[in-house]
Structures are given as C-alpha cells and as structure tokens.
C-alpha cells in the first residue's frame, strides 16, 4: 500500500469495516477483462481466518468462470461523504472512506456449511426470524452457496484531519 498512513493494520478493525459494508464486489478471471459482480454476503471468522459467503443463482457466467479458475479478488467500502477545501490537498476535493480489498479461493459450500453460511448472511443484514421473515431450512439443499476463503486482505481509511 502506497499510503501507509491510511492503512488499517488491526485485524479486528478490518473485520469491523467488513461487517458494516453492504456489498462485496467480487472479480472473477475472464478474457479479455475481469468480470466483477456486486454481491450480498455473510462473514464468518475462524480465528484469524475469514470466510465470506454468497448466495445467488445456481448458474450463470460467474459459475462458468469459477469452474475455470477459483482465484478471485474482492473489494468492499464504506463512504462517509465528500470533503472540499484547501485542507484536503491540491485538488481541494476528496472522499472519506473505509475499504477492505483482498484475494482468495472461491468454492462451492458443502451441504453442512450452507445453513451456518445463510445464517451469517442474515445476521450481517440484521434479518431476524419473525412476522416478516421465516428461514426455510427445507429449501437449503436446493440452494447454491459460494464460499470465499480469504487468503490476503488489506484495509484502508481516508479521513480528513480538520483544524
């Protein structure tokens, strides 16, 4: 990372940022350009290891690409608003943000992983069992859940220091 002063190095802080993000952009290998898909997600931690889970259609271009090459990159961000004025630098305009970018291997979740993965997604979006929602475990075997084992990730924060 070029701007070490903006790097988030604390693992717990990176996880906090991830838990506040609503969309994860996943880049799959394709030719001649990468194929990027914005996806909803859930996150589970296993010590220092992080696994992201995604739910979606059972077929399509991302599945074709995944079968050819499981190596993916991802990015998620929180924006905190634009800031203008001489204190932000030469162009006098910037955006305050937190972001997490990383790489890993994407696979299909095994049957025993699907329910915990879906529950992690529901928790991530603060969806609770009740009048408006019911979790149908009987439908889970027919669902496709993607699992991203994160190998590497970095966090970054842009915050304007005000007078």
One Martini backbone bead per residue (centre of mass of N, CA, C, O) as a GRO file, in nm:
protein
  163
    1UNK     BB    1   0.095   0.038   0.025
    2UNK     BB    2   0.149   0.361  -0.028
    3UNK     BB    3  -0.044   0.469   0.219
    4UNK     BB    4   0.036   0.397   0.535
    5UNK     BB    5  -0.142   0.619   0.687
    6UNK     BB    6  -0.419   0.448   0.577
    7UNK     BB    7  -0.372   0.190   0.708
    8UNK     BB    8  -0.524  -0.110   0.819
    9UNK     BB    9  -0.387  -0.345   1.061
   10UNK     BB   10  -0.620  -0.426   1.233
   11UNK     BB   11  -0.813  -0.697   1.225
   12UNK     BB   12  -1.064  -0.600   1.386
   13UNK     BB   13  -1.108  -0.343   1.213
   14UNK     BB   14  -1.154  -0.482   0.944
   15UNK     BB   15  -1.403  -0.639   1.038
   16UNK     BB   16  -1.576  -0.394   1.106
   17UNK     BB   17  -1.594  -0.291   0.821
   18UNK     BB   18  -1.717  -0.542   0.688
   19UNK     BB   19  -1.980  -0.543   0.874
   20UNK     BB   20  -2.076  -0.254   0.736
   21UNK     BB   21  -2.101  -0.370   0.472
   22UNK     BB   22  -2.326  -0.444   0.184
   23UNK     BB   23  -2.102  -0.487  -0.047
   24UNK     BB   24  -1.940  -0.725  -0.267
   25UNK     BB   25  -1.676  -0.718  -0.492
   26UNK     BB   26  -1.626  -0.965  -0.745
   27UNK     BB   27  -1.338  -1.099  -0.914
   28UNK     BB   28  -1.315  -1.263  -1.215
   29UNK     BB   29  -1.178  -1.456  -1.444
   30UNK     BB   30  -1.131  -1.308  -1.772
   31UNK     BB   31  -1.186  -1.251  -2.127
   32UNK     BB   32  -1.006  -0.960  -2.134
   33UNK     BB   33  -1.167  -0.920  -1.861
   34UNK     BB   34  -1.278  -0.878  -1.576
   35UNK     BB   35  -1.541  -1.008  -1.359
   36UNK     BB   36  -1.778  -0.806  -1.191
   37UNK     BB   37  -1.962  -0.868  -0.876
   38UNK     BB   38  -2.223  -0.770  -0.694
   39UNK     BB   39  -2.259  -0.880  -0.344
   40UNK     BB   40  -2.398  -1.043  -0.108
   41UNK     BB   41  -2.310  -1.117   0.247
   42UNK     BB   42  -2.112  -1.324   0.462
   43UNK     BB   43  -1.941  -1.367   0.788
   44UNK     BB   44  -1.664  -1.573   0.900
   45UNK     BB   45  -1.473  -1.668   1.183
   46UNK     BB   46  -1.139  -1.841   1.222
   47UNK     BB   47  -0.996  -1.655   1.388
   48UNK     BB   48  -0.795  -1.515   1.138
   49UNK     BB   49  -0.995  -1.637   0.958
   50UNK     BB   50  -1.177  -1.568   0.651
   51UNK     BB   51  -1.525  -1.605   0.546
   52UNK     BB   52  -1.715  -1.579   0.256
   53UNK     BB   53  -2.065  -1.551   0.168
   54UNK     BB   54  -2.279  -1.654  -0.113
   55UNK     BB   55  -2.590  -1.582  -0.281
   56UNK     BB   56  -2.749  -1.746  -0.570
   57UNK     BB   57  -2.743  -1.846  -0.854
   58UNK     BB   58  -2.676  -2.169  -1.015
   59UNK     BB   59  -2.622  -1.994  -1.274
   60UNK     BB   60  -2.364  -1.865  -1.492
   61UNK     BB   61  -2.088  -1.684  -1.551
   62UNK     BB   62  -1.948  -1.715  -1.272
   63UNK     BB   63  -1.954  -2.027  -1.279
   64UNK     BB   64  -1.785  -2.067  -1.530
   65UNK     BB   65  -1.534  -1.919  -1.415
   66UNK     BB   66  -1.494  -2.080  -1.151
   67UNK     BB   67  -1.434  -2.357  -1.292
   68UNK     BB   68  -1.163  -2.242  -1.423
   69UNK     BB   69  -1.117  -2.016  -1.172
   70UNK     BB   70  -1.092  -1.964  -0.812
   71UNK     BB   71  -0.953  -1.695  -0.838
   72UNK     BB   72  -1.005  -1.399  -0.637
   73UNK     BB   73  -1.136  -1.073  -0.594
   74UNK     BB   74  -1.196  -0.805  -0.347
   75UNK     BB   75  -1.442  -0.537  -0.258
   76UNK     BB   76  -1.507  -0.294   0.007
   77UNK     BB   77  -1.723  -0.009   0.117
   78UNK     BB   78  -1.720   0.307   0.298
   79UNK     BB   79  -1.890   0.604   0.288
   80UNK     BB   80  -1.860   0.961   0.435
   81UNK     BB   81  -1.801   1.173   0.223
   82UNK     BB   82  -1.744   1.480   0.110
   83UNK     BB   83  -1.445   1.693   0.076
   84UNK     BB   84  -1.370   2.041   0.097
   85UNK     BB   85  -1.067   2.209   0.055
   86UNK     BB   86  -0.739   2.287   0.134
   87UNK     BB   87  -0.696   2.038   0.348
   88UNK     BB   88  -0.715   1.799   0.103
   89UNK     BB   89  -0.549   1.943  -0.124
   90UNK     BB   90  -0.493   2.031  -0.445
   91UNK     BB   91  -0.808   1.974  -0.544
   92UNK     BB   92  -1.015   2.017  -0.296
   93UNK     BB   93  -1.110   1.696  -0.321
   94UNK     BB   94  -1.282   1.433  -0.137
   95UNK     BB   95  -1.309   1.106   0.020
   96UNK     BB   96  -1.448   0.941   0.275
   97UNK     BB   97  -1.314   0.614   0.396
   98UNK     BB   98  -1.363   0.257   0.394
   99UNK     BB   99  -1.157  -0.038   0.315
  100UNK     BB  100  -1.161  -0.372   0.154
  101UNK     BB  101  -0.907  -0.588   0.024
  102UNK     BB  102  -0.877  -0.903  -0.173
  103UNK     BB  103  -0.799  -1.258  -0.162
  104UNK     BB  104  -0.896  -1.587  -0.310
  105UNK     BB  105  -1.093  -1.884  -0.272
  106UNK     BB  106  -1.351  -2.019  -0.466
  107UNK     BB  107  -1.637  -2.207  -0.357
  108UNK     BB  108  -1.843  -2.463  -0.276
  109UNK     BB  109  -2.055  -2.529  -0.047
  110UNK     BB  110  -2.127  -2.744   0.176
  111UNK     BB  111  -2.396  -2.869   0.320
  112UNK     BB  112  -2.291  -2.811   0.626
  113UNK     BB  113  -2.244  -2.486   0.548
  114UNK     BB  114  -2.513  -2.347   0.461
  115UNK     BB  115  -2.661  -2.260   0.718
  116UNK     BB  116  -2.437  -2.088   0.849
  117UNK     BB  117  -2.411  -1.901   0.603
  118UNK     BB  118  -2.703  -1.791   0.597
  119UNK     BB  119  -2.698  -1.684   0.889
  120UNK     BB  120  -2.468  -1.482   0.838
  121UNK     BB  121  -2.624  -1.314   0.634
  122UNK     BB  122  -2.862  -1.236   0.814
  123UNK     BB  123  -2.690  -1.099   1.031
  124UNK     BB  124  -2.554  -0.884   0.853
  125UNK     BB  125  -2.868  -0.768   0.783
  126UNK     BB  126  -3.061  -0.791   1.034
  127UNK     BB  127  -3.222  -1.068   1.008
  128UNK     BB  128  -3.524  -1.182   1.153
  129UNK     BB  129  -3.724  -1.379   1.296
  130UNK     BB  130  -4.077  -1.353   1.185
  131UNK     BB  131  -4.335  -1.207   1.027
  132UNK     BB  132  -4.137  -1.123   0.767
  133UNK     BB  133  -3.960  -1.393   0.847
  134UNK     BB  134  -3.855  -1.726   0.720
  135UNK     BB  135  -3.660  -2.003   0.770
  136UNK     BB  136  -3.603  -2.256   0.509
  137UNK     BB  137  -3.439  -2.545   0.549
  138UNK     BB  138  -3.570  -2.724   0.317
  139UNK     BB  139  -3.427  -2.537   0.078
  140UNK     BB  140  -3.112  -2.556   0.101
  141UNK     BB  141  -3.023  -2.796  -0.093
  142UNK     BB  142  -3.113  -2.606  -0.356
  143UNK     BB  143  -2.874  -2.427  -0.290
  144UNK     BB  144  -2.625  -2.183  -0.370
  145UNK     BB  145  -2.303  -2.160  -0.212
  146UNK     BB  146  -2.051  -1.937  -0.171
  147UNK     BB  147  -1.690  -1.968  -0.091
  148UNK     BB  148  -1.450  -1.740   0.062
  149UNK     BB  149  -1.115  -1.785   0.109
  150UNK     BB  150  -0.918  -1.576   0.271
  151UNK     BB  151  -0.574  -1.486   0.216
  152UNK     BB  152  -0.596  -1.164   0.161
  153UNK     BB  153  -0.591  -0.837   0.337
  154UNK     BB  154  -0.689  -0.487   0.322
  155UNK     BB  155  -0.690  -0.171   0.484
  156UNK     BB  156  -0.864   0.154   0.445
  157UNK     BB  157  -0.830   0.511   0.540
  158UNK     BB  158  -1.015   0.819   0.482
  159UNK     BB  159  -0.924   1.113   0.669
  160UNK     BB  160  -0.996   1.432   0.759
  161UNK     BB  161  -0.809   1.677   0.900
  162UNK     BB  162  -0.936   1.903   1.127
  163UNK     BB  163  -0.854   2.208   1.280
   0.00000   0.00000   0.00000
